[in-house]
PDB file of C-alpha atoms in Angstrom:
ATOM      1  CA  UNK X 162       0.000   0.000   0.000  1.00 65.00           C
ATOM      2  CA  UNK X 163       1.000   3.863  -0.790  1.00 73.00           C
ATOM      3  CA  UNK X 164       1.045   6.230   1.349  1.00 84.00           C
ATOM      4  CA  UNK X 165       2.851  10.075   1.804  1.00 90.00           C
ATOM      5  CA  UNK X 166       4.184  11.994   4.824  1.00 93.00           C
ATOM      6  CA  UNK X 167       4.622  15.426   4.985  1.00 94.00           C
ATOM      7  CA  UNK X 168       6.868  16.552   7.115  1.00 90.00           C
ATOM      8  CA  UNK X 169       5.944  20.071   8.658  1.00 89.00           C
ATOM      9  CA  UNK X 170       2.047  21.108   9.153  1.00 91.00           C
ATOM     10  CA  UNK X 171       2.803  25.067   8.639  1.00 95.00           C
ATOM     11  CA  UNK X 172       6.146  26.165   7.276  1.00 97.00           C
ATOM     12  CA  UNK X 173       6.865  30.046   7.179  1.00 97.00           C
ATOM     13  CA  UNK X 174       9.670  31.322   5.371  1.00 97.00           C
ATOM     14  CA  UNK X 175      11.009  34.977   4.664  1.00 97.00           C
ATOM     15  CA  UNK X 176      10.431  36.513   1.253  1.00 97.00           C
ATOM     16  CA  UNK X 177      13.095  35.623  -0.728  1.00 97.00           C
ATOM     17  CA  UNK X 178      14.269  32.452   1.369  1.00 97.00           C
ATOM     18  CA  UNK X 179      14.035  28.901  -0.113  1.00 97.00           C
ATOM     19  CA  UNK X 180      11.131  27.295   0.595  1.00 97.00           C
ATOM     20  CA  UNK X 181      11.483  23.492   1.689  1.00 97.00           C
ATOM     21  CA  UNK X 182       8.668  21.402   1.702  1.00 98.00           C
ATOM     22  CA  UNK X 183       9.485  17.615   2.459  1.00 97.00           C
ATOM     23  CA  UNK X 184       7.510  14.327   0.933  1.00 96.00           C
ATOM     24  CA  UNK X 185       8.413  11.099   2.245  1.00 95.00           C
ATOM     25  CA  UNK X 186       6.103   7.742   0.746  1.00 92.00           C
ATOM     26  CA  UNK X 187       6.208   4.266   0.854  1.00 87.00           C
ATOM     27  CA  UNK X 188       5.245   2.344  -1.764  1.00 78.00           C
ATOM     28  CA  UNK X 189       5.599  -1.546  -3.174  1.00 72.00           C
ATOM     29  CA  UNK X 190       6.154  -0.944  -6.745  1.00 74.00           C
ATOM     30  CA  UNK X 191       8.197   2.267  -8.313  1.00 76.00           C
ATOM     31  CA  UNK X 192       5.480   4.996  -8.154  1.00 83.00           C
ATOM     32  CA  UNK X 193       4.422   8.172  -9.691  1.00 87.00           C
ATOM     33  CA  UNK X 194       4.484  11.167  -7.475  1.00 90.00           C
ATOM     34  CA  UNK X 195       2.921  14.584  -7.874  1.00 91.00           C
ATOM     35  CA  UNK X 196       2.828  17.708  -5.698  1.00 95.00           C
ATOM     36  CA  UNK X 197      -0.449  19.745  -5.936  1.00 94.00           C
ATOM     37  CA  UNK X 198      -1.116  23.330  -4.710  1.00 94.00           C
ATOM     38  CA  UNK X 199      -4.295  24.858  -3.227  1.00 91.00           C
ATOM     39  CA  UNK X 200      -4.951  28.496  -2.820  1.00 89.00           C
ATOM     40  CA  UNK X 201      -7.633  29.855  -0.576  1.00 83.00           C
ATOM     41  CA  UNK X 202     -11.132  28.610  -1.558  1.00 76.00           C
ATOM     42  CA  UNK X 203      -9.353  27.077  -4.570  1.00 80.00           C
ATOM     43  CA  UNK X 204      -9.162  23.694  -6.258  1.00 82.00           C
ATOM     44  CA  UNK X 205      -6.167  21.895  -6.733  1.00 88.00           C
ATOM     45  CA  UNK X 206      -3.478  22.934  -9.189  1.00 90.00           C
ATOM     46  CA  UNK X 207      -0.968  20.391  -9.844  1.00 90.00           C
ATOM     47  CA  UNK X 208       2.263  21.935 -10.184  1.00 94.00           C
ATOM     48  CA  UNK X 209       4.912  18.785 -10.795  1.00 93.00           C
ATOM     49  CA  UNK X 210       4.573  14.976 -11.467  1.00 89.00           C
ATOM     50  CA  UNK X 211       7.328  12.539 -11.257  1.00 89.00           C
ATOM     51  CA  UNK X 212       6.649   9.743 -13.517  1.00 83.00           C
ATOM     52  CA  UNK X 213       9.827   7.261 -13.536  1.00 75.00           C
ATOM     53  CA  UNK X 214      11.720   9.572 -16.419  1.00 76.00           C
ATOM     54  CA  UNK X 215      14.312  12.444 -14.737  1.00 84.00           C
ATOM     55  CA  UNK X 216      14.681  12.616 -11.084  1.00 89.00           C
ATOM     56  CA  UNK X 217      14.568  16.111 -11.016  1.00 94.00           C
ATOM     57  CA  UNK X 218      11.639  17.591 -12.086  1.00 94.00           C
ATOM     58  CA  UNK X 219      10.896  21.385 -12.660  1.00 95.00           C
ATOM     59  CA  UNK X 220       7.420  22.764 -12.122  1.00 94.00           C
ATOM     60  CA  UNK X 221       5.414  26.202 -12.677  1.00 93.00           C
ATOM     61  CA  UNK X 222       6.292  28.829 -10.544  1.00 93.00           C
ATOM     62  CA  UNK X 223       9.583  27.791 -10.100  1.00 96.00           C
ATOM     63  CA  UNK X 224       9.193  24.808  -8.097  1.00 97.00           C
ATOM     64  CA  UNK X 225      11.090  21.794  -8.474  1.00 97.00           C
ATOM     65  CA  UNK X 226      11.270  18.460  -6.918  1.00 97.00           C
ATOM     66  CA  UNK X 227      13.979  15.717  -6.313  1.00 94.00           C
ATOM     67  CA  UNK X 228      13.008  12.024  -6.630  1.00 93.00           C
ATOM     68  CA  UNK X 229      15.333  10.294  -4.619  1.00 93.00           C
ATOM     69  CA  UNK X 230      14.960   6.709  -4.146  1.00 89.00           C
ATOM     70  CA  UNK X 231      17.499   5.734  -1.570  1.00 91.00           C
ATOM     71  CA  UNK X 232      15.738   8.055   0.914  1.00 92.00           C
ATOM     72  CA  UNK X 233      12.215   7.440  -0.813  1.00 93.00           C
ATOM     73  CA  UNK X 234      11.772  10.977  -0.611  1.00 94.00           C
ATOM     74  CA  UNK X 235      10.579  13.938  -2.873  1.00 95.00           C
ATOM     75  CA  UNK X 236      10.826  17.053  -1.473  1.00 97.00           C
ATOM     76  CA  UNK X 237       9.768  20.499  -3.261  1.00 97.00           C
ATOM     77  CA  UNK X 238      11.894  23.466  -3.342  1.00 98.00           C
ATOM     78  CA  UNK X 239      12.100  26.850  -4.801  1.00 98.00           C
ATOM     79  CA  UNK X 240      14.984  29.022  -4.800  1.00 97.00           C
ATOM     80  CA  UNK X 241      13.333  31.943  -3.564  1.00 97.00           C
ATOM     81  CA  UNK X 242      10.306  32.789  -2.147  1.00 97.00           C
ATOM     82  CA  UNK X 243       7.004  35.202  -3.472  1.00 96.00           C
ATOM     83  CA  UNK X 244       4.361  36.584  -1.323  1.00 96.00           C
ATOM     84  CA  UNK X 245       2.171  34.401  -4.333  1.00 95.00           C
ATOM     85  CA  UNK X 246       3.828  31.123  -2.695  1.00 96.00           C
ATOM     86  CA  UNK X 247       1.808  31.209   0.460  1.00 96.00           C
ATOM     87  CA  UNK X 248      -0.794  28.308  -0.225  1.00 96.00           C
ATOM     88  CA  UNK X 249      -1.524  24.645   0.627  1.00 94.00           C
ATOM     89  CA  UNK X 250       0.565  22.141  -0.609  1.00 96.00           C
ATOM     90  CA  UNK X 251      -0.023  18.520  -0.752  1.00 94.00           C
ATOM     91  CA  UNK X 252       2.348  15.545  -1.902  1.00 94.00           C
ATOM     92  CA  UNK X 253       0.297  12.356  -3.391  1.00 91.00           C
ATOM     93  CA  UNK X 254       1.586   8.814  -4.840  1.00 88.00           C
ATOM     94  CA  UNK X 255       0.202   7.082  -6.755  1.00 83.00           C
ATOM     95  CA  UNK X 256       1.956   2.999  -7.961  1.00 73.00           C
ATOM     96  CA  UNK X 257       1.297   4.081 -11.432  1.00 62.00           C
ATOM     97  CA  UNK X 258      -1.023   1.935 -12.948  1.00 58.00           C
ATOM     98  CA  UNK X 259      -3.714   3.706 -15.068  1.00 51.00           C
ATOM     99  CA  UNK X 260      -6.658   4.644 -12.986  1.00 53.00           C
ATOM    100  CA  UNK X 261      -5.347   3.981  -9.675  1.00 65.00           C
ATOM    101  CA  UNK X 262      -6.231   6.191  -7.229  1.00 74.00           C
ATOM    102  CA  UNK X 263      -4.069   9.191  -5.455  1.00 80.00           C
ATOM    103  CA  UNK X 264      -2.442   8.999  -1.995  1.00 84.00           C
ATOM    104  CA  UNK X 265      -2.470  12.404  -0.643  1.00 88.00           C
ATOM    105  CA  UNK X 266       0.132  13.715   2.472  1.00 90.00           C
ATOM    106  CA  UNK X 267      -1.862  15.782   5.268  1.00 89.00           C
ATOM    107  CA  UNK X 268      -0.618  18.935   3.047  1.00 92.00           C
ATOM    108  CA  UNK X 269       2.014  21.954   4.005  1.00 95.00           C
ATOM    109  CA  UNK X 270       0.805  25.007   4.773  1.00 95.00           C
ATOM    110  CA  UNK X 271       3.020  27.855   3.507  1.00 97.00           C
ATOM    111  CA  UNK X 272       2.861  31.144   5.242  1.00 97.00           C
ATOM    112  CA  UNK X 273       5.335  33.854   3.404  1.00 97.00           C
ATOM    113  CA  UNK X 274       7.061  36.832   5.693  1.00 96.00           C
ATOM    114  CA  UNK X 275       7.246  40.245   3.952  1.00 94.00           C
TER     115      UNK X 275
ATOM    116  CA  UNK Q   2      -6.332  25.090 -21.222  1.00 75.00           C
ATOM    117  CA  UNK Q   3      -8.901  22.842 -20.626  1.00 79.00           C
ATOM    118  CA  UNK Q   4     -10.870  22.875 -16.880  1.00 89.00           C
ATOM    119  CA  UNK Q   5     -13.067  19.994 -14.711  1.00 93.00           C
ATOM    120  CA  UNK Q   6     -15.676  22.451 -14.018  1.00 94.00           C
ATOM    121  CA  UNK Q   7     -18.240  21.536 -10.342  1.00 95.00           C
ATOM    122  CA  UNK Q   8     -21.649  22.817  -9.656  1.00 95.00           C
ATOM    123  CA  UNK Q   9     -23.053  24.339  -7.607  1.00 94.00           C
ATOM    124  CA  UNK Q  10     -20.006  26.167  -5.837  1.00 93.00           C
ATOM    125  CA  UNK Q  11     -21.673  25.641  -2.522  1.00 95.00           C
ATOM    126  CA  UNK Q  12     -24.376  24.029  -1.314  1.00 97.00           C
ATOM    127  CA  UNK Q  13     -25.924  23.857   1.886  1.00 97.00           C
ATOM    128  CA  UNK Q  14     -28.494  21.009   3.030  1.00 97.00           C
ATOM    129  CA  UNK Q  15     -30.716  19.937   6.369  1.00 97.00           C
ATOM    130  CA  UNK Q  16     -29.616  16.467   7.620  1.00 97.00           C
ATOM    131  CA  UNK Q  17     -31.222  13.261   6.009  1.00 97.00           C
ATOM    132  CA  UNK Q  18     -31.910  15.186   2.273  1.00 97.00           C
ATOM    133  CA  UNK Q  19     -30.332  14.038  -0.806  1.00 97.00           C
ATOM    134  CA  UNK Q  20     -27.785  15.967  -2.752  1.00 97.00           C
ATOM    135  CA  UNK Q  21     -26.009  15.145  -6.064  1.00 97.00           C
ATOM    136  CA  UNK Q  22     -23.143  17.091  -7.349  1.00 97.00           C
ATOM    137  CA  UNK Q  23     -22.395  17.343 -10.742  1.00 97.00           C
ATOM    138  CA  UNK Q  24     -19.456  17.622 -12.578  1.00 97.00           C
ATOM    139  CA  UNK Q  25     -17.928  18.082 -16.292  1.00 96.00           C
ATOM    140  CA  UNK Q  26     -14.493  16.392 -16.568  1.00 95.00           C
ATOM    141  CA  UNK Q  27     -12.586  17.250 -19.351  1.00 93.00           C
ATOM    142  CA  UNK Q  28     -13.783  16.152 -22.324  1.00 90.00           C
ATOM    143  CA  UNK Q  29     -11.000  13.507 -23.828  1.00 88.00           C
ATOM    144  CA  UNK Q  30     -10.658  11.934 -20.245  1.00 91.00           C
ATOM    145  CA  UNK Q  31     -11.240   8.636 -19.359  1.00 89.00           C
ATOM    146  CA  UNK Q  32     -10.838   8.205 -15.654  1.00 90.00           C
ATOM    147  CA  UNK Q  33     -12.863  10.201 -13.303  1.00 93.00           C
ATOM    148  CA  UNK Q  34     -12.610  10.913  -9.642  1.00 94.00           C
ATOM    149  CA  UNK Q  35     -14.004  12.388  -6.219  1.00 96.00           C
ATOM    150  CA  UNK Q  36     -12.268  13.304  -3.256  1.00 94.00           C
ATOM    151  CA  UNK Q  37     -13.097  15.258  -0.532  1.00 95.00           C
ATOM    152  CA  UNK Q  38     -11.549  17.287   2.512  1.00 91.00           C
ATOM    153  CA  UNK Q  39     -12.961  18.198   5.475  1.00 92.00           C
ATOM    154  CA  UNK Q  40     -11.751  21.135   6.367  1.00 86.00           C
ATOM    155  CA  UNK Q  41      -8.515  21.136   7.854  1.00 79.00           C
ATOM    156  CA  UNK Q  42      -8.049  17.917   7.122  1.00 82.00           C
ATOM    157  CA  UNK Q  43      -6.261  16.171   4.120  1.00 81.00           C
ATOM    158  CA  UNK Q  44      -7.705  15.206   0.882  1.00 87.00           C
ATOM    159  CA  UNK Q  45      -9.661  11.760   0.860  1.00 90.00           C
ATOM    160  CA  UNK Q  46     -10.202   9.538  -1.461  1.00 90.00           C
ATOM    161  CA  UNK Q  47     -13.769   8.104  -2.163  1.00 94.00           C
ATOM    162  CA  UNK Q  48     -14.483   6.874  -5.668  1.00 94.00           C
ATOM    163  CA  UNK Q  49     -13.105   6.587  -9.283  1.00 91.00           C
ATOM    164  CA  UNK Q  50     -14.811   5.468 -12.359  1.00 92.00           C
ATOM    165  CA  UNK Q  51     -13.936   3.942 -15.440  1.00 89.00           C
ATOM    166  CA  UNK Q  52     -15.151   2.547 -18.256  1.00 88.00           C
ATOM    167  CA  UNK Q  53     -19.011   3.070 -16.908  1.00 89.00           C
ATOM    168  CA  UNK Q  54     -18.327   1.432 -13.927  1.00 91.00           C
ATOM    169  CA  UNK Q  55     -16.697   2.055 -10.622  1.00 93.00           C
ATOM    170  CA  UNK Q  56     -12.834   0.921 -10.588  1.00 89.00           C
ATOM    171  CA  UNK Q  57     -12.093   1.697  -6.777  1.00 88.00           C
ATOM    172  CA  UNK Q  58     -14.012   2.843  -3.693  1.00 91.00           C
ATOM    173  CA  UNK Q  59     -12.802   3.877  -0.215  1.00 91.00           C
ATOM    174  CA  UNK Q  60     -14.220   2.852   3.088  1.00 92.00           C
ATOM    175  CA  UNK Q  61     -15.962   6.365   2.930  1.00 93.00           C
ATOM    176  CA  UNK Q  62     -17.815   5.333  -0.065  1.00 95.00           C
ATOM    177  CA  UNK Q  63     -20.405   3.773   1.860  1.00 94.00           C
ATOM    178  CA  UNK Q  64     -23.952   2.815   0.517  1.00 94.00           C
ATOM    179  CA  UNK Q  65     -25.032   6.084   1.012  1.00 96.00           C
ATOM    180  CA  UNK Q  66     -22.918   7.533  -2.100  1.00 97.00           C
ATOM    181  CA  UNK Q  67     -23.343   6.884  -5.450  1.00 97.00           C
ATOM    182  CA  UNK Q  68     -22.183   7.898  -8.454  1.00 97.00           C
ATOM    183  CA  UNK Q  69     -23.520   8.040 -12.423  1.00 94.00           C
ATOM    184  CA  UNK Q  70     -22.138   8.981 -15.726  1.00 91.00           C
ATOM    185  CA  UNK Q  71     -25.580   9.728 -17.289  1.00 84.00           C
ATOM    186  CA  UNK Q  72     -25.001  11.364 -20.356  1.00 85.00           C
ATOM    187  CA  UNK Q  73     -21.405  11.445 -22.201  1.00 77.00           C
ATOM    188  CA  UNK Q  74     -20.219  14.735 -20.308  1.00 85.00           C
ATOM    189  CA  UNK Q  75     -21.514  14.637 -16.272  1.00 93.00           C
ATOM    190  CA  UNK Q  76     -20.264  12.937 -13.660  1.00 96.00           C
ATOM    191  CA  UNK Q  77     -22.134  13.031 -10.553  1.00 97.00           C
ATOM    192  CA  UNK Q  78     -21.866  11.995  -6.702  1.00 98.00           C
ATOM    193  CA  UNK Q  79     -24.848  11.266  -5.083  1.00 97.00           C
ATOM    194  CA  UNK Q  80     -25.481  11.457  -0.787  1.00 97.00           C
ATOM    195  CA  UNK Q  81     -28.884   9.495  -0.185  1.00 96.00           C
ATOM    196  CA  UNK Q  82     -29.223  11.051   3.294  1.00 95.00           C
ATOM    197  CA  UNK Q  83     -26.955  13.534   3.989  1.00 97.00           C
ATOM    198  CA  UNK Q  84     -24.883  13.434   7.913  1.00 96.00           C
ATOM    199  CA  UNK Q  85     -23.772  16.278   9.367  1.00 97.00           C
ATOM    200  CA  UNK Q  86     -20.358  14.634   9.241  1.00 95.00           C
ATOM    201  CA  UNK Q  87     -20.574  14.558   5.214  1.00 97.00           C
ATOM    202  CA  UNK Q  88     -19.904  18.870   5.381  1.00 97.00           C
ATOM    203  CA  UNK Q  89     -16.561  18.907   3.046  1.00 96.00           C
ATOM    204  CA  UNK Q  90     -15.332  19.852   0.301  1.00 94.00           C
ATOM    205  CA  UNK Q  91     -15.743  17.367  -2.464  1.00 96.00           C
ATOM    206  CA  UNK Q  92     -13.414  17.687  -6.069  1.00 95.00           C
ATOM    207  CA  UNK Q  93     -14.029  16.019  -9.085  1.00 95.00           C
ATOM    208  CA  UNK Q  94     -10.934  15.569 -11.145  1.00 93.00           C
ATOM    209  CA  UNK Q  95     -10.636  13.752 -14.355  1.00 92.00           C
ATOM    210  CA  UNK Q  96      -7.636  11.685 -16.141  1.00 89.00           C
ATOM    211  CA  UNK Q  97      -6.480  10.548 -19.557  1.00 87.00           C
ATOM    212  CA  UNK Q  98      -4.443   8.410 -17.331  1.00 79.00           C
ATOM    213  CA  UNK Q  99      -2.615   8.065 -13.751  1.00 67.00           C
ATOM    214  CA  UNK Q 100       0.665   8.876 -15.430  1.00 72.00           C
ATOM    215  CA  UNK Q 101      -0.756  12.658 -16.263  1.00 76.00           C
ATOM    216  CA  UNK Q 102      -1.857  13.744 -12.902  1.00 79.00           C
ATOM    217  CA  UNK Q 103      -5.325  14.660 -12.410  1.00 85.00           C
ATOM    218  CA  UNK Q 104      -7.002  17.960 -13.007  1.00 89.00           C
ATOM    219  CA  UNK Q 105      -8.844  18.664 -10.018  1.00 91.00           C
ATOM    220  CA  UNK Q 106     -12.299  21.097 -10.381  1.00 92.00           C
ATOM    221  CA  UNK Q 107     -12.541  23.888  -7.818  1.00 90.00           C
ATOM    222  CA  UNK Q 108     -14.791  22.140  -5.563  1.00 93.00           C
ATOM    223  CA  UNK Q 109     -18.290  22.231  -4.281  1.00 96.00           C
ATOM    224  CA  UNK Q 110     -18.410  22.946  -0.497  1.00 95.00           C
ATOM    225  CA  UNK Q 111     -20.922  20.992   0.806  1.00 97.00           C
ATOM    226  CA  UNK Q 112     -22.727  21.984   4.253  1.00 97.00           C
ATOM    227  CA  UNK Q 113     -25.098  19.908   6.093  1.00 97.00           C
ATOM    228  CA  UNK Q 114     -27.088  21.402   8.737  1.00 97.00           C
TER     229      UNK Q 114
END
């Protein structure tokens, strides 16, 4: 079985800062992994997927994510913060198979200092 | 670009009444979802839907839910008798496969009183 753990309820960071949001999942077979943002009263907007080709995949916004097996981890990063960044964020796994369903982490929330 | 699109926005309901929420997944998609969150809380999974018929169900989905693809464009989730405990947020999202990601809809916030 799947699942995600994210690290870190509420993370606040200082505009300009890196933001660090951390991902760690378990899964049986090799799986696909996605990070999803949600803005106030907003749906979810998926900004990155990891599906088994680069290990380092690049996102909207500026976001990017590291698949890293050995610590089955795949935590999102940006370089440097925006007032824009402050939002929900949720990791989710998935094994991969077509139509299987979405594991989603507890979500990050992401509080940005002026 | 192409949107999952969820009516009504909000809806608000006494305990025990029936609601359905609709849905329009994007158009080329084959696999169709609903989650929900309660607020605070994370995003559940409760039901997705392939091929006319339902592929996966969580322990949520109990016999109270439902869900229908009645024409070639809706896709709707259906509460019998609504529990106060059922006031969430439910998405659609739609999929031309797991590989893509989903494409979530905005959400209907549902509100049992």
């Amino acid at each position: 079985a799947q699942s995600v753990t994210q690290l870190g309820s509420h993370v606040s960071v200082s505009e300009g800062a890196l933001v660090l949001l951390r991902c760690n999942y378990s899964s049986s077979v090799p799986p696909y992994l996605f990070w999803y943002v949600q803005y106030p009263n907003q749906g979810l907007q998926l900004l990155l997927k990891y599906t088994s080709a680069a290990t380092l995949v690049k996102g909207i916004n500026g976001f990017e994510a590291e698949f890293k097996k050995s610590e089955t981890s795949f935590h999102l990063t940006k370089p440097s913060a925006h007032m824009s960044d402050a939002a929900e964020y949720f990791c989710a796994v998935s094994e991969g198979h077509t139509g299987n369903q979405f594991y989603f982490g507890t979500g990050t929330s992401l509080t940005v200092i002026p | 670009e192409p949107e999952v699109t969820q009516t009504p926005s909000h809806q608000v309901t006494q305990m025990g009444q029936e609601v359905i929420l609709r849905c329009v997944p994007i158009s080329n998609h084959l696999y169709f979802y609903w989650y929900r969150q309660i607020l605070g809380q994370k995003v559940e999974f409760l039901v997705s839907f392939y091929n006319n018929e339902i592929s996966e169900k969580s322990e949520i989905f109990d016999d109270q839910f439902s869900v229908e693809r009645p024409d070639g464009s809706n896709f709707t989730l259906k509460i019998r008798s609504t529990k106060l405990e059922d006031s969430a947020m439910y998405f659609c999202a739609s999929s031309p496969g797991v590989a893509y990601g989903y494409t979530f809809g905005s959400g209907t916030r549902l509100t049992v009183v």
